[in-house]
CSV table of C-alpha atoms in Angstrom, one decimal:
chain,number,residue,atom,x,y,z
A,1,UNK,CA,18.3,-0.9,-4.3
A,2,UNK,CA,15.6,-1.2,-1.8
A,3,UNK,CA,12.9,1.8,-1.7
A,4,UNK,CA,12.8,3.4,1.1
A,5,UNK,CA,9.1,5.2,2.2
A,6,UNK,CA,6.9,6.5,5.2
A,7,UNK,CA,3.1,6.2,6.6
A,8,UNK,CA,1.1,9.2,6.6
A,9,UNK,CA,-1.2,7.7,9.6
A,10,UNK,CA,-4.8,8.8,9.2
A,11,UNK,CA,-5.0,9.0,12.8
A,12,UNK,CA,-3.6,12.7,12.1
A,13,UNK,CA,-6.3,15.2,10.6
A,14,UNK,CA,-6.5,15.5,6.8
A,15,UNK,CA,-5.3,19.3,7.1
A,16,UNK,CA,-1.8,17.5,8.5
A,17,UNK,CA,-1.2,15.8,5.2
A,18,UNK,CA,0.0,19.2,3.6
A,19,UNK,CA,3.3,19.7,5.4
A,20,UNK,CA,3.9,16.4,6.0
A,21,UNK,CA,4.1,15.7,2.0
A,22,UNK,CA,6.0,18.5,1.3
A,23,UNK,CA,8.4,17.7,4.1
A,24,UNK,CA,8.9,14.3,2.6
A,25,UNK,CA,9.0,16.5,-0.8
A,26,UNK,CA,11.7,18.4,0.5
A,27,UNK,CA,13.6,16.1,2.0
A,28,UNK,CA,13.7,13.7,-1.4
A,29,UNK,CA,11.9,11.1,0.7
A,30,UNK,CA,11.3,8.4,-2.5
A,31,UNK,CA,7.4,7.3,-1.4
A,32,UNK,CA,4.3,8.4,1.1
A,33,UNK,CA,2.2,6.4,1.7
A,34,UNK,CA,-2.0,6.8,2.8
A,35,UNK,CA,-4.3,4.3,4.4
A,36,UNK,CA,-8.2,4.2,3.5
A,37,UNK,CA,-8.8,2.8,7.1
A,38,UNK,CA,-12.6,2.9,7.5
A,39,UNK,CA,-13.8,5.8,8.7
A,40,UNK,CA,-10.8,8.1,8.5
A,41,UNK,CA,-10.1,9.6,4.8
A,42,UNK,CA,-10.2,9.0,1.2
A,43,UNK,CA,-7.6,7.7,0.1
A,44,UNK,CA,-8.3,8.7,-3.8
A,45,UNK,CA,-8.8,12.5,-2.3
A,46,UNK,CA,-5.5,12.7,0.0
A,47,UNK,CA,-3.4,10.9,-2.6
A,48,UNK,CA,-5.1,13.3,-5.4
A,49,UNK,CA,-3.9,16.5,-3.0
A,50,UNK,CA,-0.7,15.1,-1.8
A,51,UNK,CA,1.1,14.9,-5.4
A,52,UNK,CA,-0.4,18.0,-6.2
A,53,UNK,CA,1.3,19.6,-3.5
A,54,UNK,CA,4.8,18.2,-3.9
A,55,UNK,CA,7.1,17.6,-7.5
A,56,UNK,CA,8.5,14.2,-7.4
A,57,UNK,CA,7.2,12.5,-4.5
A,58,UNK,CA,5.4,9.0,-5.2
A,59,UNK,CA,2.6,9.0,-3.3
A,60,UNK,CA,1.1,4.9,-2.5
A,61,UNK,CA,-2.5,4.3,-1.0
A,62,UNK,CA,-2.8,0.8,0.5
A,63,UNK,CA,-5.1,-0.5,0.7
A,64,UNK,CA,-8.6,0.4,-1.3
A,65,UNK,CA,-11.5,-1.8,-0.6
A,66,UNK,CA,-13.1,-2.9,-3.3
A,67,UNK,CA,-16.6,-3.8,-1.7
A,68,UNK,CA,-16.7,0.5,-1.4
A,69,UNK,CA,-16.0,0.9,-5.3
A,70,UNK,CA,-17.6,0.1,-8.9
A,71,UNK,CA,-14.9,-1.3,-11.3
A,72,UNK,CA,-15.6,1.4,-13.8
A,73,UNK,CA,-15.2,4.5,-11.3
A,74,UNK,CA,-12.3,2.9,-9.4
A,75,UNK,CA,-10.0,2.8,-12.8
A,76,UNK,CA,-11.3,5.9,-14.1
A,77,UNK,CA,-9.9,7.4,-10.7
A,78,UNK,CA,-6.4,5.2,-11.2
A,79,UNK,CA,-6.1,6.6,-14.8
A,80,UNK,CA,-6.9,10.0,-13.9
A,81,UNK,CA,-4.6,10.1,-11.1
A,82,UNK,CA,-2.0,8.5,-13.4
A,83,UNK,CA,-2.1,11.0,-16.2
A,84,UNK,CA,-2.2,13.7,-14.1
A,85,UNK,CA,1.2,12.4,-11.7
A,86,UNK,CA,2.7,9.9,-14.6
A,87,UNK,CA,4.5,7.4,-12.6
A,88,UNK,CA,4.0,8.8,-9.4
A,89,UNK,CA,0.8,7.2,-8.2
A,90,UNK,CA,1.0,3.8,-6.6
A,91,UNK,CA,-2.6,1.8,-5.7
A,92,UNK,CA,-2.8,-1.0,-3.6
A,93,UNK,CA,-6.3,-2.5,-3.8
A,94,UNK,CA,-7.2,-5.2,-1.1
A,95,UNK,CA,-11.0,-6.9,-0.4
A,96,UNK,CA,-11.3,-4.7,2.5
A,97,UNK,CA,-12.2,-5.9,6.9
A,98,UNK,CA,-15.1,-7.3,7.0
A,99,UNK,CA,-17.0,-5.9,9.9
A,100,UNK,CA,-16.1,-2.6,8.3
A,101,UNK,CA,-17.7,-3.8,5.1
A,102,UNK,CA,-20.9,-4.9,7.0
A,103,UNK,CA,-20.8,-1.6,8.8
A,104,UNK,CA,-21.6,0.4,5.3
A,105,UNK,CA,-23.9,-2.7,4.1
A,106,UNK,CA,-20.9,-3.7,1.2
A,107,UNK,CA,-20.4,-7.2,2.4
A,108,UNK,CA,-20.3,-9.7,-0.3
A,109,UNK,CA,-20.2,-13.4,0.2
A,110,UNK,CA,-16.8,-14.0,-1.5
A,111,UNK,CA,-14.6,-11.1,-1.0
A,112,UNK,CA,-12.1,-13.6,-2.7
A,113,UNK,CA,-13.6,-14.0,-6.2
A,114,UNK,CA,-14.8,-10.2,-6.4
A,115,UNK,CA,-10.9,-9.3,-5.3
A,116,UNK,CA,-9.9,-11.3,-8.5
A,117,UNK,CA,-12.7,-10.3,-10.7
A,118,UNK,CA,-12.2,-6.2,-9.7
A,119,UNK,CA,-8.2,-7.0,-10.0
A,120,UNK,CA,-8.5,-8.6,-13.6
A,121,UNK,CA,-10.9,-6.1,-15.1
A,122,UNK,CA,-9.3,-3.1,-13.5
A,123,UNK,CA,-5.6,-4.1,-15.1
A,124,UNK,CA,-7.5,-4.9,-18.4
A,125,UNK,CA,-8.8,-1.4,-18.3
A,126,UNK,CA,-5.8,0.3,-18.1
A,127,UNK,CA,-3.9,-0.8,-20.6
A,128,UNK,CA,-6.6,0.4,-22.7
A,129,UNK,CA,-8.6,-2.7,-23.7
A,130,UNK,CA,-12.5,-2.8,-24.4
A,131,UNK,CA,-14.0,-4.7,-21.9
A,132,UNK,CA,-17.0,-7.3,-21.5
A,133,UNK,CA,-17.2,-9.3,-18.4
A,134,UNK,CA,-20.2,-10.9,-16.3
A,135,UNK,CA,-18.7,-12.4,-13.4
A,136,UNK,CA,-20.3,-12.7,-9.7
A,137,UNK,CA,-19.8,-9.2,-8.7
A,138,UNK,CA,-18.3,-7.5,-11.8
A,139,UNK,CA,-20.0,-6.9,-14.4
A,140,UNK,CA,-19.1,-4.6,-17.7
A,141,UNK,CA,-20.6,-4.5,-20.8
A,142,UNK,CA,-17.9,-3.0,-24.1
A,143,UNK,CA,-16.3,-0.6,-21.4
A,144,UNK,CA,-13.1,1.3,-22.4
A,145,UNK,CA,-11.1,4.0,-21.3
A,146,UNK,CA,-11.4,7.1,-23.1
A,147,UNK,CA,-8.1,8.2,-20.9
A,148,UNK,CA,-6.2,5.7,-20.4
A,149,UNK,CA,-2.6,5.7,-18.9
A,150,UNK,CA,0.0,6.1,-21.8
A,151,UNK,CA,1.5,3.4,-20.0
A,152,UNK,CA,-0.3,0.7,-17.6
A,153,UNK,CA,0.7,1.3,-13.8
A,154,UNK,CA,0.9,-1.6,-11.5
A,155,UNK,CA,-2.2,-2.9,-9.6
A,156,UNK,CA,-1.1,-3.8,-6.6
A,157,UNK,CA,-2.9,-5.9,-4.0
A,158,UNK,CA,-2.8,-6.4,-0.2
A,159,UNK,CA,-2.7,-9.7,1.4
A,160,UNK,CA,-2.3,-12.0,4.6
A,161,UNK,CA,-3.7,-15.6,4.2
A,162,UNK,CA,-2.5,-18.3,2.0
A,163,UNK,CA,-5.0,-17.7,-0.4
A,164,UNK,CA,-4.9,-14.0,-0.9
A,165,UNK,CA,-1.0,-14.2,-1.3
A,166,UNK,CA,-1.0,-16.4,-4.0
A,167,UNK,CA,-4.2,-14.4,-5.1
A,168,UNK,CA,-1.7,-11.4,-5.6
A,169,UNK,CA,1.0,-13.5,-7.3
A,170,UNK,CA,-2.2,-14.7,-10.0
A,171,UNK,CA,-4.0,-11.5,-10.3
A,172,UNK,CA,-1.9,-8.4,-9.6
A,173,UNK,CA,1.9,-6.4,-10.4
A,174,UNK,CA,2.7,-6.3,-6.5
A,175,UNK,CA,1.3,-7.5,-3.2
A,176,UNK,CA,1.2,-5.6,-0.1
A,177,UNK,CA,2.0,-6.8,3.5
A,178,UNK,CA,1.2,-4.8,6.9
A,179,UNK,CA,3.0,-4.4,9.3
A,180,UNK,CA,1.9,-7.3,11.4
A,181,UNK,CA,4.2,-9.9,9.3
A,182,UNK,CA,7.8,-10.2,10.5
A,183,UNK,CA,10.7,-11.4,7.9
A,184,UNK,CA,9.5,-14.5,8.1
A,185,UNK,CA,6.5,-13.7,6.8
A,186,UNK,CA,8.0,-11.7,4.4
A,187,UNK,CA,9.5,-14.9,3.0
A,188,UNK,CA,6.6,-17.2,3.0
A,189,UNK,CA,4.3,-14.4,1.5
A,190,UNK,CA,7.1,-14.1,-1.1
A,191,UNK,CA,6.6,-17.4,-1.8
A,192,UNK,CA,2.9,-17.6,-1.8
A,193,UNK,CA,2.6,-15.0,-4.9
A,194,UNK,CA,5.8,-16.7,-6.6
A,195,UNK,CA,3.4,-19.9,-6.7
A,196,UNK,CA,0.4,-17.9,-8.3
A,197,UNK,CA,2.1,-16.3,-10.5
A,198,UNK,CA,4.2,-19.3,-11.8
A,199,UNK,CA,0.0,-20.8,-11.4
A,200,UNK,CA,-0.7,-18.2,-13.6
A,201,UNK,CA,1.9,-18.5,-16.4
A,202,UNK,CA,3.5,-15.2,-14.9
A,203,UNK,CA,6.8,-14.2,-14.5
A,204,UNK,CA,7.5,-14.2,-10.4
A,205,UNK,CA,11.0,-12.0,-10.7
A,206,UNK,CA,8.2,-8.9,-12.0
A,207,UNK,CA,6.1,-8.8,-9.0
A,208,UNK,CA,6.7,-6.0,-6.7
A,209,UNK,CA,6.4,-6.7,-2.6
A,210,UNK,CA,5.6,-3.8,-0.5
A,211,UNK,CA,6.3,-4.5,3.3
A,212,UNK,CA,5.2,-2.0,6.4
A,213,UNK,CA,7.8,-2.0,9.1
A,214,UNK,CA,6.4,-0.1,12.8
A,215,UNK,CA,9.1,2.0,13.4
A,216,UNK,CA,9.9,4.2,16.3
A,217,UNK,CA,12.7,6.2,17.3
A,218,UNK,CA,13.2,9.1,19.4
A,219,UNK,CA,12.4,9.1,22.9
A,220,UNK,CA,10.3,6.1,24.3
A,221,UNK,CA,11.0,4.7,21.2
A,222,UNK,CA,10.9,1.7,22.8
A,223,UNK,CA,7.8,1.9,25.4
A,224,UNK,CA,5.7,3.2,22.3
A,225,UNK,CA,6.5,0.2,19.6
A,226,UNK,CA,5.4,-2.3,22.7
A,227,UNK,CA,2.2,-0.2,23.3
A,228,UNK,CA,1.6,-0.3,20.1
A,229,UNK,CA,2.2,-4.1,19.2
A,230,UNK,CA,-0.3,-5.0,22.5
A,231,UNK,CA,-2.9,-2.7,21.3
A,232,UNK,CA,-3.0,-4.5,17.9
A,233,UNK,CA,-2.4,-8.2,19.7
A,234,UNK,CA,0.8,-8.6,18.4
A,235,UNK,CA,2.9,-8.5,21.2
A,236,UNK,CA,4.3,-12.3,21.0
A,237,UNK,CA,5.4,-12.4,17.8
A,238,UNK,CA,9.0,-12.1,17.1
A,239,UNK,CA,11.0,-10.0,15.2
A,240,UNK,CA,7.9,-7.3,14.7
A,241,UNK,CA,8.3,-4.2,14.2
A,242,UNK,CA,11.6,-1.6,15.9
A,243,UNK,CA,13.1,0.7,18.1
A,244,UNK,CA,15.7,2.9,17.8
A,245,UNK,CA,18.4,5.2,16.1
A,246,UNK,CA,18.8,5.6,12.2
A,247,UNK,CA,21.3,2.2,12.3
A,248,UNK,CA,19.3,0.0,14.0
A,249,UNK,CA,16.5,0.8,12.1
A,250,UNK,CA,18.8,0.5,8.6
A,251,UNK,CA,19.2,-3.2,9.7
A,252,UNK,CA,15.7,-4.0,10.5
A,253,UNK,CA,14.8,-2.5,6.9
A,254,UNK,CA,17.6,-4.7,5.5
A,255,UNK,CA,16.3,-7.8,7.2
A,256,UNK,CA,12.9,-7.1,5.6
A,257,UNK,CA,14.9,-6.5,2.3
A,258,UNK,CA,16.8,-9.8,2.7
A,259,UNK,CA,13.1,-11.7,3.3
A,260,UNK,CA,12.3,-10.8,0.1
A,261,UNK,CA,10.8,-6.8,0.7
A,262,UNK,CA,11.7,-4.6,-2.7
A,263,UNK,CA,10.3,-1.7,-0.8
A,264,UNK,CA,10.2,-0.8,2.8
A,265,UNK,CA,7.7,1.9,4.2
A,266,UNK,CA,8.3,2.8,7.9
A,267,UNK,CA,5.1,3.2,9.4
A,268,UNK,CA,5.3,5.3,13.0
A,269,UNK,CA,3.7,4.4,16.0
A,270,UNK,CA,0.2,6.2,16.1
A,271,UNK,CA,1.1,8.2,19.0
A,272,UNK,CA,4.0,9.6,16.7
A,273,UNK,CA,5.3,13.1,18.8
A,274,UNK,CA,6.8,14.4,15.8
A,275,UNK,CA,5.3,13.1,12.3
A,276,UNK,CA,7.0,15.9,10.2
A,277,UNK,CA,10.4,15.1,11.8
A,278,UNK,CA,9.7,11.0,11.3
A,279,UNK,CA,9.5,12.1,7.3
A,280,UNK,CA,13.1,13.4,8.1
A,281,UNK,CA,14.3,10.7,9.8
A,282,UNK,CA,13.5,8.2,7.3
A,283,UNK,CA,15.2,10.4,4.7
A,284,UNK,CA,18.2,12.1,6.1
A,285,UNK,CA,19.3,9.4,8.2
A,286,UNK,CA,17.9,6.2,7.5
A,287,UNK,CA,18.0,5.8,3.5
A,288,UNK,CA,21.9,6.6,3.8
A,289,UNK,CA,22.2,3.5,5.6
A,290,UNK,CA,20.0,1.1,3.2
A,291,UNK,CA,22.5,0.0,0.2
């Protein structure tokens, strides 16, 4: 069955995040999902209050930038949230935009190798192993976890080039793909992280992929999803994002699912009228529709 989430936009104010996840809570929504969007909200600190405020919602962040984090804290946050909310907590981990790095003076040279070496380390972490490493950026000496996960939850990693997808297939348990890549995208990024994990000696049919899909319904459904895909410079492309009632949005989420997509969050437009009633949508009328 393919999962079924929404967006939490951090265009909306933190104090918004409250009803909103206990809407989706309430409405037995299956995932929310935050952004880290430089220089909205934490995404460790929403996700943190978001599952405690609801009972079985899984709550995703995607993506962290690494540049922002040491190794040691970021998995000590991951395993804290993860005893805390067992298999509830879902952490996307990406290398971060660039002018946003050089706007806090975290640019590195190779956001590449430090994505890898902050990918490997991290998943080495939690499934409680000592570790020693002295790579380019990361660098531990006999570090373990005093809490560790009783189980290791998936790393997951957010890409878009060539490189980075087959980075996600090598390195991490999912890869993550905005919502500026249509279904064909989907397949080719599918692909991608096939190769590195079959580079890797990994076994492709475990790796998760996480697709965003701009949705809007309601009224202007329509006019909003095109002001939103020229704002972002994605107006040309085909087949992105859609518009409409609970059906036609069911078989855009299906064509995503047929690409290759295991889950499907439905991000709203920013301009969203009614974020509360999206959470709704996406639950009462939408996931009936999604086999």
């Amino acid at each position: 069955m393919t999962a079924l989430g929404a967006v939490f936009r951090p265009q909306l104010p933190p104090e918004r995040l409250r009803d909103i996840a206990r809407t989706a809570d309430d409405a037995g929504l299956e995932q929310l999902w935050l952004w880290e969007d430089c220089f909205f909200e934490s995404g460790i600190a929403s996700a943190a209050a978001a599952l405690a405020w609801t009972e079985r919602l899984r709550v995703g962040v995607g993506l962290l930038p690494v540049p922002l984090r040491n190794i040691a804290l970021a998995t000590m946050e991951a395993a804290t949230l993860n005893r805390l909310f067992p298999e509830r907590v879902l952490l996307g981990f990406g290398h971060g935009i660039q002018s946003w790095m050089g706007q806090v003076g975290a640019r590195v040279e190779s956001p590449m190798t430090l994505l890898r070496e902050h990918l490997d380390a991290m998943r080495a972490l939690l499934r409680g192993e000592r570790v020693t490493v002295d790579g380019r950026y990361v660098k531990l000496d006999g570090v373990v976890l005093d809490w560790p996960p009783a189980t290791a939850p998936p790393v997951l990693a957010g890409a878009r080039g060539p490189r980075s997808l087959r980075l996600t297939g090598e390195a991490a348990d999912g890869t993550i793909l905005d919502a500026g890549v249509p279904p064909d995208g989907v397949r080719q990024a599918r692909r991608l992280a096939d190769e590195g994990r079959k580079a890797a000696g990994r076994t492709p049919d475990d790796h998760e992929v996480i697709v965003y899909l701009l949705t809007a319904t309601g009224p202007d459904a329509a006019a909003r999803l095109q002001s939103e895909l020229e704002d972002s410079g994605d107006a040309s492309v085909p087949d992105l994002g859609v518009a409409g009632d609970a059906a036609t949005v069911a078989e855009a989420v299906q064509r995503m699912a047929d690409a290759g997509a295991d889950t499907v969050i439905l991000q709203p437009t920013a301009d969203e009228p009614d974020p509360e009633g999206f959470v709704r949508f996406t639950a009462d009328q939408v996931r009936p529709l999604v086999p």
